[in-house]
mmCIF file of C-alpha atoms and ligand atoms in Angstrom:
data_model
loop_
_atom_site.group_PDB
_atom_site.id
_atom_site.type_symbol
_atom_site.label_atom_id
_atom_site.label_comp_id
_atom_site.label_asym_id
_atom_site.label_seq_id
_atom_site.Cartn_x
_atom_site.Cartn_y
_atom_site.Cartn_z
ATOM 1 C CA UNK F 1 2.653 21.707 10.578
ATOM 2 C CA UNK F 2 1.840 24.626 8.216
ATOM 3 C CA UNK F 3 -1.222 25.898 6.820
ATOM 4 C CA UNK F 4 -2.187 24.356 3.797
ATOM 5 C CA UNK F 5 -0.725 26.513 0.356
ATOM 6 C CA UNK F 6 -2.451 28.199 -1.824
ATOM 7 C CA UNK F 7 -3.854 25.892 -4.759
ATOM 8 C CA UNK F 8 -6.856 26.062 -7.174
ATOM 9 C CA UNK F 9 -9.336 22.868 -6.130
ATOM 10 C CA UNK F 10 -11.342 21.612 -9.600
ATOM 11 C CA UNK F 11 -13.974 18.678 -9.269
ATOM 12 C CA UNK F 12 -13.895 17.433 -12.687
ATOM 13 C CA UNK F 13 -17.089 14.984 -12.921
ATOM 14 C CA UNK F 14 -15.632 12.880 -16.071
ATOM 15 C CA UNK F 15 -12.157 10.767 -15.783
ATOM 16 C CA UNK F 16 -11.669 12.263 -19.077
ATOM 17 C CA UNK F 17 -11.821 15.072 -17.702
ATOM 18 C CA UNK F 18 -9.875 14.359 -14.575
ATOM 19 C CA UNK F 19 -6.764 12.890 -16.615
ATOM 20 C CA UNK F 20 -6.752 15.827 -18.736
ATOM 21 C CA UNK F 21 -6.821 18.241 -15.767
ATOM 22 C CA UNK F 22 -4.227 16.170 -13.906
ATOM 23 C CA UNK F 23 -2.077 16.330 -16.724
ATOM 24 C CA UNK F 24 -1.504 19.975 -16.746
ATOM 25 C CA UNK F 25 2.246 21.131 -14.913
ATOM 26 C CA UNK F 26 1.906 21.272 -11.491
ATOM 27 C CA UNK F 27 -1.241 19.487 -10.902
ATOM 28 C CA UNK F 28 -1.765 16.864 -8.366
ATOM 29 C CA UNK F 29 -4.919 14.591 -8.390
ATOM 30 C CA UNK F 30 -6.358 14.212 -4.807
ATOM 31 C CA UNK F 31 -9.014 11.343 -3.544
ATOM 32 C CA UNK F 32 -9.573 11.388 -0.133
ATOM 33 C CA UNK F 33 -6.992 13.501 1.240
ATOM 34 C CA UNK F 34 -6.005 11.503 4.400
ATOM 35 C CA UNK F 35 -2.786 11.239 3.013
ATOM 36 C CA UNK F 36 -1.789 13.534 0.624
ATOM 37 C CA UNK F 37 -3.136 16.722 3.188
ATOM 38 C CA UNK F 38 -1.269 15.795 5.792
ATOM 39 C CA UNK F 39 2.100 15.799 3.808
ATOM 40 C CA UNK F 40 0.997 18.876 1.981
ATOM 41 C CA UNK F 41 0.612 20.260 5.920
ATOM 42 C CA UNK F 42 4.501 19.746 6.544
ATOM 43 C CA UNK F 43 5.474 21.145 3.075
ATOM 44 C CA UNK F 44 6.224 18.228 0.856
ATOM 45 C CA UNK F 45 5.118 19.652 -2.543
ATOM 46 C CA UNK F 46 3.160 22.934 -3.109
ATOM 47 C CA UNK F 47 0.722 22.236 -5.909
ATOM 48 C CA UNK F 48 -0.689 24.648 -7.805
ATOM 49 C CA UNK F 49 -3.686 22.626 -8.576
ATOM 50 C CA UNK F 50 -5.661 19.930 -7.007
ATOM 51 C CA UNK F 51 -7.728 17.755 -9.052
ATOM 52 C CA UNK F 52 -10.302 16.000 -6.621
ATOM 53 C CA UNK F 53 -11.524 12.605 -7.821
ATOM 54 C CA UNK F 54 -14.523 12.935 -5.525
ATOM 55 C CA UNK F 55 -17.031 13.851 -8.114
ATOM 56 C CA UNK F 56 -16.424 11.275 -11.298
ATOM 57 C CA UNK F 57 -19.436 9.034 -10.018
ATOM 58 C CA UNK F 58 -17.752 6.027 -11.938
ATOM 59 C CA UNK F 59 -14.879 5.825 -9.455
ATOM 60 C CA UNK F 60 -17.109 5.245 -6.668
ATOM 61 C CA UNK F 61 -18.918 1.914 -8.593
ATOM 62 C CA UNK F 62 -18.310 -1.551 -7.629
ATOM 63 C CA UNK F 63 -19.746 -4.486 -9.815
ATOM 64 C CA UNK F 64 -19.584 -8.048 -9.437
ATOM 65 C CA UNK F 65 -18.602 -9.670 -12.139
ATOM 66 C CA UNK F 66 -19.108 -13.328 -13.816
ATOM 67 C CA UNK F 67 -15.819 -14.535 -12.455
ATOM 68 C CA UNK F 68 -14.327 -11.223 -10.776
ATOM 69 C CA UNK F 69 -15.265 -8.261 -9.212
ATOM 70 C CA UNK F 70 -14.005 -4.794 -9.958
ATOM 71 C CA UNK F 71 -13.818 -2.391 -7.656
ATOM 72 C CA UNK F 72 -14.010 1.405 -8.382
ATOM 73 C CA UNK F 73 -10.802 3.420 -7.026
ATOM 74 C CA UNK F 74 -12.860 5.578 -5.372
ATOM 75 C CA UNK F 75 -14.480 3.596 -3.153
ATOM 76 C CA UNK F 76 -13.908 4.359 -0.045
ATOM 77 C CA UNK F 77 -12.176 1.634 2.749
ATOM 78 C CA UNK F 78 -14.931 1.577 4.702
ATOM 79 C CA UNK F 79 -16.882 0.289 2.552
ATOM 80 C CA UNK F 80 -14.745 -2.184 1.355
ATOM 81 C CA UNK F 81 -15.093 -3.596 5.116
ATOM 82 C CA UNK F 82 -19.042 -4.059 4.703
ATOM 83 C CA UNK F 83 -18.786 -5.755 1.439
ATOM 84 C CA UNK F 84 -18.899 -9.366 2.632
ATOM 85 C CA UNK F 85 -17.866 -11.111 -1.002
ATOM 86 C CA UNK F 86 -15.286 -9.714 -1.005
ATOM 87 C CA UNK F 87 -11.869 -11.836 0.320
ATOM 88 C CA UNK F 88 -11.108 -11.744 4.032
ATOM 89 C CA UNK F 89 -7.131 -10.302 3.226
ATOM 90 C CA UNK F 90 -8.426 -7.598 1.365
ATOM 91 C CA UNK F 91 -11.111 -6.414 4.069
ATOM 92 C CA UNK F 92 -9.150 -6.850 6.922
ATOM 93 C CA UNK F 93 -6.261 -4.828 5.210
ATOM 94 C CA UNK F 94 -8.512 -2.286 4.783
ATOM 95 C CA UNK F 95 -9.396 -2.289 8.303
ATOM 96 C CA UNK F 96 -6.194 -2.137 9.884
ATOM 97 C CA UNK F 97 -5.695 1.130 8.126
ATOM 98 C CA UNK F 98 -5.901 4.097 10.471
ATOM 99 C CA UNK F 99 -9.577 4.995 12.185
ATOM 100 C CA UNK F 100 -12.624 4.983 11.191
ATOM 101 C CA UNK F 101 -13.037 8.613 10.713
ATOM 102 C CA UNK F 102 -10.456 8.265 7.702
ATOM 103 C CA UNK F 103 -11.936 5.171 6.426
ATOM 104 C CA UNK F 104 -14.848 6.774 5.810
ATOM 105 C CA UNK F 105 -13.080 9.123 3.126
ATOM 106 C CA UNK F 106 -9.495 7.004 2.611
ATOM 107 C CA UNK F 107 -10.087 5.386 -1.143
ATOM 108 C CA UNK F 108 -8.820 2.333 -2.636
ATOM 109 C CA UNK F 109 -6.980 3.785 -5.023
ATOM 110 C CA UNK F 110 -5.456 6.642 -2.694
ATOM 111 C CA UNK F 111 -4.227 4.063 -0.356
ATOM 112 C CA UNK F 112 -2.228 2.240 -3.463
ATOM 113 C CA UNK F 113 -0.671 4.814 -4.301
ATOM 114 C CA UNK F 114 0.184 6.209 -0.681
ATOM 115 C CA UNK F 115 3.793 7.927 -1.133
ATOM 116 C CA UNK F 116 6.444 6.178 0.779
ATOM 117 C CA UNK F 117 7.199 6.721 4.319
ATOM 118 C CA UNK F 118 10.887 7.948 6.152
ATOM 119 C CA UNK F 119 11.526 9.391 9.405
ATOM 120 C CA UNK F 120 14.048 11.951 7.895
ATOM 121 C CA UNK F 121 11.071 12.858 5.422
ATOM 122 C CA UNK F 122 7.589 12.565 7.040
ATOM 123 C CA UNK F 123 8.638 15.552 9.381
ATOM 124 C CA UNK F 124 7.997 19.713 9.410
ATOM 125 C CA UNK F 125 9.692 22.056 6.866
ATOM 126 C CA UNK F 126 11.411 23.571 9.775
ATOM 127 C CA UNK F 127 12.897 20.137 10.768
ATOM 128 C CA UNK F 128 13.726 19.127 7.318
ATOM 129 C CA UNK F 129 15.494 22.472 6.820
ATOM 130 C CA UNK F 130 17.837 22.108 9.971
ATOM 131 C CA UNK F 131 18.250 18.450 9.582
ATOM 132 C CA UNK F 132 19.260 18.802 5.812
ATOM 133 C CA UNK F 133 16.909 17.623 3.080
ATOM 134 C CA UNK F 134 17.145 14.708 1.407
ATOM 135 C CA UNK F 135 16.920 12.920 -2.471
ATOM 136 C CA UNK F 136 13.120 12.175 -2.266
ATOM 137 C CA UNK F 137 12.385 15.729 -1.264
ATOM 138 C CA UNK F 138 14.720 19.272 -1.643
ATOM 139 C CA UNK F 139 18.181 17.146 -1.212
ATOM 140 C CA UNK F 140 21.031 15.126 -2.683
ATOM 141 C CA UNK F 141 21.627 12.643 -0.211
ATOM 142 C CA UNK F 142 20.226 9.794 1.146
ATOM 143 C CA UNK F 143 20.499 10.055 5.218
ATOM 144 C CA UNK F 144 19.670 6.342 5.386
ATOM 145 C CA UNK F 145 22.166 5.100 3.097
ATOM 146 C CA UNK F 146 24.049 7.952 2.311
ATOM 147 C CA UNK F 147 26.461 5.952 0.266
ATOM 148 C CA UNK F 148 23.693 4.780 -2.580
ATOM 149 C CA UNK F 149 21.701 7.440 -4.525
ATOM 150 C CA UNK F 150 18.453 5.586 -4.310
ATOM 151 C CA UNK F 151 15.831 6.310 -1.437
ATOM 152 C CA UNK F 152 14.963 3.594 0.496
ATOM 153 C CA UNK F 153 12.017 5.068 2.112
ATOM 154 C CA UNK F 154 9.377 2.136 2.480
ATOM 155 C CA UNK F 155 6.078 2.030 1.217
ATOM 156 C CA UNK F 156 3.139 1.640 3.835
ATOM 157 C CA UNK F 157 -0.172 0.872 1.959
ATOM 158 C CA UNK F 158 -2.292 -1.644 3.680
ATOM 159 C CA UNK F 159 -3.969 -3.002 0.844
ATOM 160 C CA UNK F 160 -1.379 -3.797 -1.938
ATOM 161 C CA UNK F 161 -0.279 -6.644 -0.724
ATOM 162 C CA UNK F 162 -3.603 -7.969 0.100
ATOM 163 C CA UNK F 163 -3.852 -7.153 -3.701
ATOM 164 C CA UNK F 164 -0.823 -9.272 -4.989
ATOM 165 C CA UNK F 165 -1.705 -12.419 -2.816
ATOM 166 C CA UNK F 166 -5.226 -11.844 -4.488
ATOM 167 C CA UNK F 167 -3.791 -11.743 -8.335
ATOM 168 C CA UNK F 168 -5.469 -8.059 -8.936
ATOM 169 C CA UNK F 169 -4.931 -6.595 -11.910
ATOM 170 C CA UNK F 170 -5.122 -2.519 -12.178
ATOM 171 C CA UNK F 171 -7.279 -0.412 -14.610
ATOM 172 C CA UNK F 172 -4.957 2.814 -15.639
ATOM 173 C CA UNK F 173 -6.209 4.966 -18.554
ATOM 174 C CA UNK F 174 -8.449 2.398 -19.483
ATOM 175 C CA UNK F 175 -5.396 -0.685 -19.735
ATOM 176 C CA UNK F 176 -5.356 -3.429 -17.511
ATOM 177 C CA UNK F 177 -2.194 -4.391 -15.973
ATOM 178 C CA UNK F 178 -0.826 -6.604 -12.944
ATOM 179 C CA UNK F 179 -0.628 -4.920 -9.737
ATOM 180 C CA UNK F 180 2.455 -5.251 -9.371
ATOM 181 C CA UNK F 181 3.430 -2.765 -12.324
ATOM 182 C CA UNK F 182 2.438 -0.057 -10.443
ATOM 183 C CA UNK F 183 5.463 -0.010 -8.542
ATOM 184 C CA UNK F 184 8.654 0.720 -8.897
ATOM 185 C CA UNK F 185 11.553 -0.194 -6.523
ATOM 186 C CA UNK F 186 12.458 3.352 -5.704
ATOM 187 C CA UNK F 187 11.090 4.986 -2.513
ATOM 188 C CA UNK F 188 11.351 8.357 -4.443
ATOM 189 C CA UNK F 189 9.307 7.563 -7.517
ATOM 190 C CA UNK F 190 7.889 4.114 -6.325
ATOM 191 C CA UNK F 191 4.819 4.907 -8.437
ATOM 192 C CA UNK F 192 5.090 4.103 -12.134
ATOM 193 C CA UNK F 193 1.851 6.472 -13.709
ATOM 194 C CA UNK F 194 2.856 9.099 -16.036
ATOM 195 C CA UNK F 195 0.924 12.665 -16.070
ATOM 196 C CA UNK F 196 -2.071 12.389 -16.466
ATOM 197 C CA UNK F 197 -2.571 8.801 -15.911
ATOM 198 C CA UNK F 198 -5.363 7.531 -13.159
ATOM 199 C CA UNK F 199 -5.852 4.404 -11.472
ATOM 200 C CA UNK F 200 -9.446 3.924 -12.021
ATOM 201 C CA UNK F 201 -10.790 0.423 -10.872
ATOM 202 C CA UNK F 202 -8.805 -2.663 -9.577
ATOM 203 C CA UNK F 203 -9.987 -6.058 -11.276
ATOM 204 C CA UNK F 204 -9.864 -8.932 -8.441
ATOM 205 C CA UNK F 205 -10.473 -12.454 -9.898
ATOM 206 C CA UNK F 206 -12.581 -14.902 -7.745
ATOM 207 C CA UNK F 207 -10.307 -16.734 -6.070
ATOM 208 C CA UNK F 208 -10.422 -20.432 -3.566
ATOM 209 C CA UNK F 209 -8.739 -21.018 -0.462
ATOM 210 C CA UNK F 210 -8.698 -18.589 2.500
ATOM 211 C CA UNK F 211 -6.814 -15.057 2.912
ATOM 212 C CA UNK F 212 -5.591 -12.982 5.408
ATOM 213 C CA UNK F 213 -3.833 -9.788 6.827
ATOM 214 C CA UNK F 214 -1.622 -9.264 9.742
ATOM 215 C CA UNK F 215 0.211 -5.986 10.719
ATOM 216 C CA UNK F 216 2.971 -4.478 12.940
ATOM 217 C CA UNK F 217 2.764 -1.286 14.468
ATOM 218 C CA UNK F 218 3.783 1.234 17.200
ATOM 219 C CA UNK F 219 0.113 1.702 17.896
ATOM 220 C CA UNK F 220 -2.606 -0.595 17.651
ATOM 221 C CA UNK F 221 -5.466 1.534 17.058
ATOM 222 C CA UNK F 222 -3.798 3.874 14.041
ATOM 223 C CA UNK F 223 -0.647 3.494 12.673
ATOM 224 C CA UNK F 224 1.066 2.815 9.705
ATOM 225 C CA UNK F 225 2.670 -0.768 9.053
ATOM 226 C CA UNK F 226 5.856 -1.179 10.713
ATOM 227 C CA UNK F 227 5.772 -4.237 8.417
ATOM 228 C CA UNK F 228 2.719 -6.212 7.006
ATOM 229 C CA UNK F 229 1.963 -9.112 5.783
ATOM 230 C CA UNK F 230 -1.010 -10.240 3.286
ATOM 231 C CA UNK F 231 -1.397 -14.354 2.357
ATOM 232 C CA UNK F 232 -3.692 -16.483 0.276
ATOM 233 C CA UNK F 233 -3.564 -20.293 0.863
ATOM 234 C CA UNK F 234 -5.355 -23.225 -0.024
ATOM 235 C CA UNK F 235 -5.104 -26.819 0.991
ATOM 236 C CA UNK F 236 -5.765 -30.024 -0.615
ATOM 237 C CA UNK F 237 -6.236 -33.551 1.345
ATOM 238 C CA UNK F 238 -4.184 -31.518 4.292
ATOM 239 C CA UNK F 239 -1.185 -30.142 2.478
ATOM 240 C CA UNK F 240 -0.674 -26.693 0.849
ATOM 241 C CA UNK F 241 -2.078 -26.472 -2.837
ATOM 242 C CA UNK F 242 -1.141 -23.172 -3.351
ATOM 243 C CA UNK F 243 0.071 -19.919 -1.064
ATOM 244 C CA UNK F 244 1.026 -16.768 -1.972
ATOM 245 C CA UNK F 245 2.536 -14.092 0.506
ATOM 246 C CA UNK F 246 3.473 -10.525 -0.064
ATOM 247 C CA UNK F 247 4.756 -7.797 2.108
ATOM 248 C CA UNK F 248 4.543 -3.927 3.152
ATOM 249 C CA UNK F 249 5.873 -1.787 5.184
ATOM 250 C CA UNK F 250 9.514 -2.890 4.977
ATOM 251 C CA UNK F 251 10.955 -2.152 0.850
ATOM 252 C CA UNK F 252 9.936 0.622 -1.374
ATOM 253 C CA UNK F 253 7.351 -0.989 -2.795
ATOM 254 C CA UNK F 254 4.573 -3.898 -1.934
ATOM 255 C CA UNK F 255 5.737 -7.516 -2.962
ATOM 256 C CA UNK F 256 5.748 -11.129 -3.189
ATOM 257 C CA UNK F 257 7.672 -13.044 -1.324
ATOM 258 C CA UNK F 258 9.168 -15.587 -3.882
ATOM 259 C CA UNK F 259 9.968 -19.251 -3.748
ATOM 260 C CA UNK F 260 6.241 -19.918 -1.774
ATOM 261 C CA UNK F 261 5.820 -22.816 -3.900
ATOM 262 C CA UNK F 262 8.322 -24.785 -2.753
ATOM 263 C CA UNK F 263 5.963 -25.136 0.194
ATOM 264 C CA UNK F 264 3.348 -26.656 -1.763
ATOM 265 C CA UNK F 265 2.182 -30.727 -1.176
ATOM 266 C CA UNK F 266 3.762 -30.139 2.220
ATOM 267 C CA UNK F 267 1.389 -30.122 5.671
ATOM 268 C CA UNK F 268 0.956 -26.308 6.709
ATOM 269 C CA UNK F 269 2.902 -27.239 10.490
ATOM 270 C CA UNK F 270 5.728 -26.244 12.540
ATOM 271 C CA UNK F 271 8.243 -26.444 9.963
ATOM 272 C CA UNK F 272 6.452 -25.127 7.333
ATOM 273 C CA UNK F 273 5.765 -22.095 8.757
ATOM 274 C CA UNK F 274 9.921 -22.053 10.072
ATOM 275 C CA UNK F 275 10.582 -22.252 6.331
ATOM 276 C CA UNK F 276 8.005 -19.382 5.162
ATOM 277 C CA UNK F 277 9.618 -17.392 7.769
ATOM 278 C CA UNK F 278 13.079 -18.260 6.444
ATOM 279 C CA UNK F 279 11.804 -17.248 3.268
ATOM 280 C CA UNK F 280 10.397 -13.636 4.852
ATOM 281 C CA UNK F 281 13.587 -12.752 6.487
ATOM 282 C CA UNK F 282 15.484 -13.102 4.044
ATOM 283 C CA UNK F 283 13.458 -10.498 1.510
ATOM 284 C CA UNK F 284 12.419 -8.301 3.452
ATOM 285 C CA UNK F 285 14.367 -5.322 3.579
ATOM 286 C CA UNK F 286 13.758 -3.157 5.825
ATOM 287 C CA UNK F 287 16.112 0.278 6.507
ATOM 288 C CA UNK F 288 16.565 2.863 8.952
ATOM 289 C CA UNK F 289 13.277 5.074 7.446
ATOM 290 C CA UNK F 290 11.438 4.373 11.351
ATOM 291 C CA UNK F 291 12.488 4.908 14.606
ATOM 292 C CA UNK F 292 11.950 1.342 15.474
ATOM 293 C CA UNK F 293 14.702 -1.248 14.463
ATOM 294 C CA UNK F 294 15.221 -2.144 10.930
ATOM 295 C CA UNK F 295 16.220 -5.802 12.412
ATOM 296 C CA UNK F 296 12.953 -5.861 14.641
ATOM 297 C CA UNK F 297 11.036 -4.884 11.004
ATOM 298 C CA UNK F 298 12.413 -7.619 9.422
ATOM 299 C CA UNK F 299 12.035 -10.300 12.346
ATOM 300 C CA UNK F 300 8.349 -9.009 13.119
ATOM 301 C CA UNK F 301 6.749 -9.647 8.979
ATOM 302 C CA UNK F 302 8.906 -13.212 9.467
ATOM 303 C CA UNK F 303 6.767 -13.938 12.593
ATOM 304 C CA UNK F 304 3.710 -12.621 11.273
ATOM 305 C CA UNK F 305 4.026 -14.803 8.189
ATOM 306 C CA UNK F 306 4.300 -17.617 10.452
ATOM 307 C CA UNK F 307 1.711 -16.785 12.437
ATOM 308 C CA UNK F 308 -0.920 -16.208 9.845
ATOM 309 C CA UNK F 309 -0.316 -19.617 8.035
ATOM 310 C CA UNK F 310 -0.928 -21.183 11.253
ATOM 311 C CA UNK F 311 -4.184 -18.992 11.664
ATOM 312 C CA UNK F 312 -5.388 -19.736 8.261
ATOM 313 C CA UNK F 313 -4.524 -23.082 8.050
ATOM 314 C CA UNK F 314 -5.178 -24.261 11.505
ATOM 315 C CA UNK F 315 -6.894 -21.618 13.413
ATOM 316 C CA UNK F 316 -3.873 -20.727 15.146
ATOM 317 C CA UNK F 317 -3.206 -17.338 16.243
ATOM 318 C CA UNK F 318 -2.366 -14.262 13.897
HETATM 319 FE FE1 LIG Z 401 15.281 10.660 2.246
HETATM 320 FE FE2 LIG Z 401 16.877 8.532 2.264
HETATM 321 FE FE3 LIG Z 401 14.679 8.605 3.762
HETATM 322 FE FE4 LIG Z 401 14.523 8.418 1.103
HETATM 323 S S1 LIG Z 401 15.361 6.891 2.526
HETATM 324 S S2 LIG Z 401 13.281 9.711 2.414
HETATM 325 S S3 LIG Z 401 16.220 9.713 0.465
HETATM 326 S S4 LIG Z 401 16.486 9.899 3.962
#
């Protein structure tokens, strides 16, 4: 770790005024901090500038809607936990994201766009520098896959794919779009927001059925998905009506898993859940960016898909 460098801190109290601020050359906005501090703390990216979003009030809002709710991108995780209308996936996503202490300042919006995760980037300057950079940061070449010229560093947010299984929609610069246009499949520039542009509210439709959210990590009590896995399912007269199931933790970006409907109008059993986790394996796709085995990755969100139909369908185990 090194100290923090020197940067001007604005608190713009308008989102006009927070784009336009954010827009300016080496500017970088900043919500809660809990992730972008500690990467600015091992030297990856010096801003000049750091916009806080912790002072436009209409971030922080959260309305329930006729048929939907939108939820501010500044409101915080922990309060997503206590708001009990809101689907089980997303709350318990937002749960199994780090401690409390960074709950209570970790937004909504910051954890969507959390930058993507390597162990040959997440480390100190000094290590980086002996080591040899890499593309996402300082570098030319990929350490992971040193053949392609893509990084393949995975994206870790707990919440997007609690998002996708929920059919959220995203509110940037005032335009609503699908979640999953946020993201691109590139764990350099996995984000797809221009200067300038904010996320400022996510748009969650009222949906039936039951969700959930199951994770894998090195340590239980903080830790950042080894791989995790969001699902919304309903059944009809005992056989799956609809499910969706997306994944983090293992590609670039938060998706979901396709080919889930061939699992509807069949009973949510044994071999249902062998075929979701057939399904699982085969897209996820995990790479060396942890210490822990891509192959145990990949096997873990297949087992945790299973495991969460079974607990939302039949009160197995998740
Ligand atoms: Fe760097 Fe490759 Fe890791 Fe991306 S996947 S952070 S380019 S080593």
């Amino acid at each position: 770790m090194i100290p923090l460098p020197e940067f001007t801190l604005l608190r713009p109290t308008t989102l006009a005024d927070a784009a336009r601020l954010a827009g300016e050359p080496n500017a970088r906005l900043i919500a809660g901090g809990t992730g972008l501090v500690p990467n600015l703390r091992l030297g990856l990216g010096a801003p000049q500038t750091l916009v806080s979003l912790e002072a436009v009030e209409e971030l922080r809002r959260f309305k329930v809607l006729e048929e939907s709710f939108r939820i501010g991108a500044g409101v915080t995780l922990e309060r997503i936990i206590s708001i009990e209308e809101l689907p089980a996936a997303l709350r318990e996503a937002a749960k199994a994201v780090a401690a409390p202490g960074n709950r209570s300042v970790a937004t909504l919006g910051g954890n969507l766009c959390l930058d993507t995760r390597c162990v040959y980037y997440n480390q100190s300057e000094q290590w980086r520098r002996a080591n040899g950079y890499c593309l996402k940061y300082g570098g030319d070449v990929c350490h992971v896959a040193p053949q392609g010229k893509k990084c393949r560093a995975a994206y870790s947010g707990d919440l997007a794919p609690a998002l996708l299984v929920l059919g959220a929609q995203v509110e940037i610069s005032g335009v609503l779009k699908p979640l999953h246009s946020l993201y691109n499949d590139d764990g350099a520039r996995h984000l797809a927001l221009a200067p300038g542009d904010i996320l400022s509210a996510v748009h969650l439709p009222a949906t039936k059925g039951r969700s959930g959210y199951s994770k894998l990590r090195l340590r239980g009590s903080i830790d950042f998905p080894l791989a995790g896995v969001a699902m919304a399912v309903s059944l009809k007269d005992g056989v799956i009506e609809e499910l969706r199931v997306a994944l983090t933790g293992t590609n670039s970006r938060p998706f979901l898993i396709e080919g889930t409907d061939g699992l509807v109008d069949k009973e949510p059993g044994e071999a249902t859940g062998a075929a979701l986790a057939k399904l699982v394996q085969k897209q996820a796709g995990p790479m060396r960016t942890t210490l822990t085995a891509a192959d145990y990755r990949r096997q873990g969100a297949a087992i945790l898909a299973r495991r969460l139909l079974a607990r939302l369908t039949q009160g197995g185990d998740s």
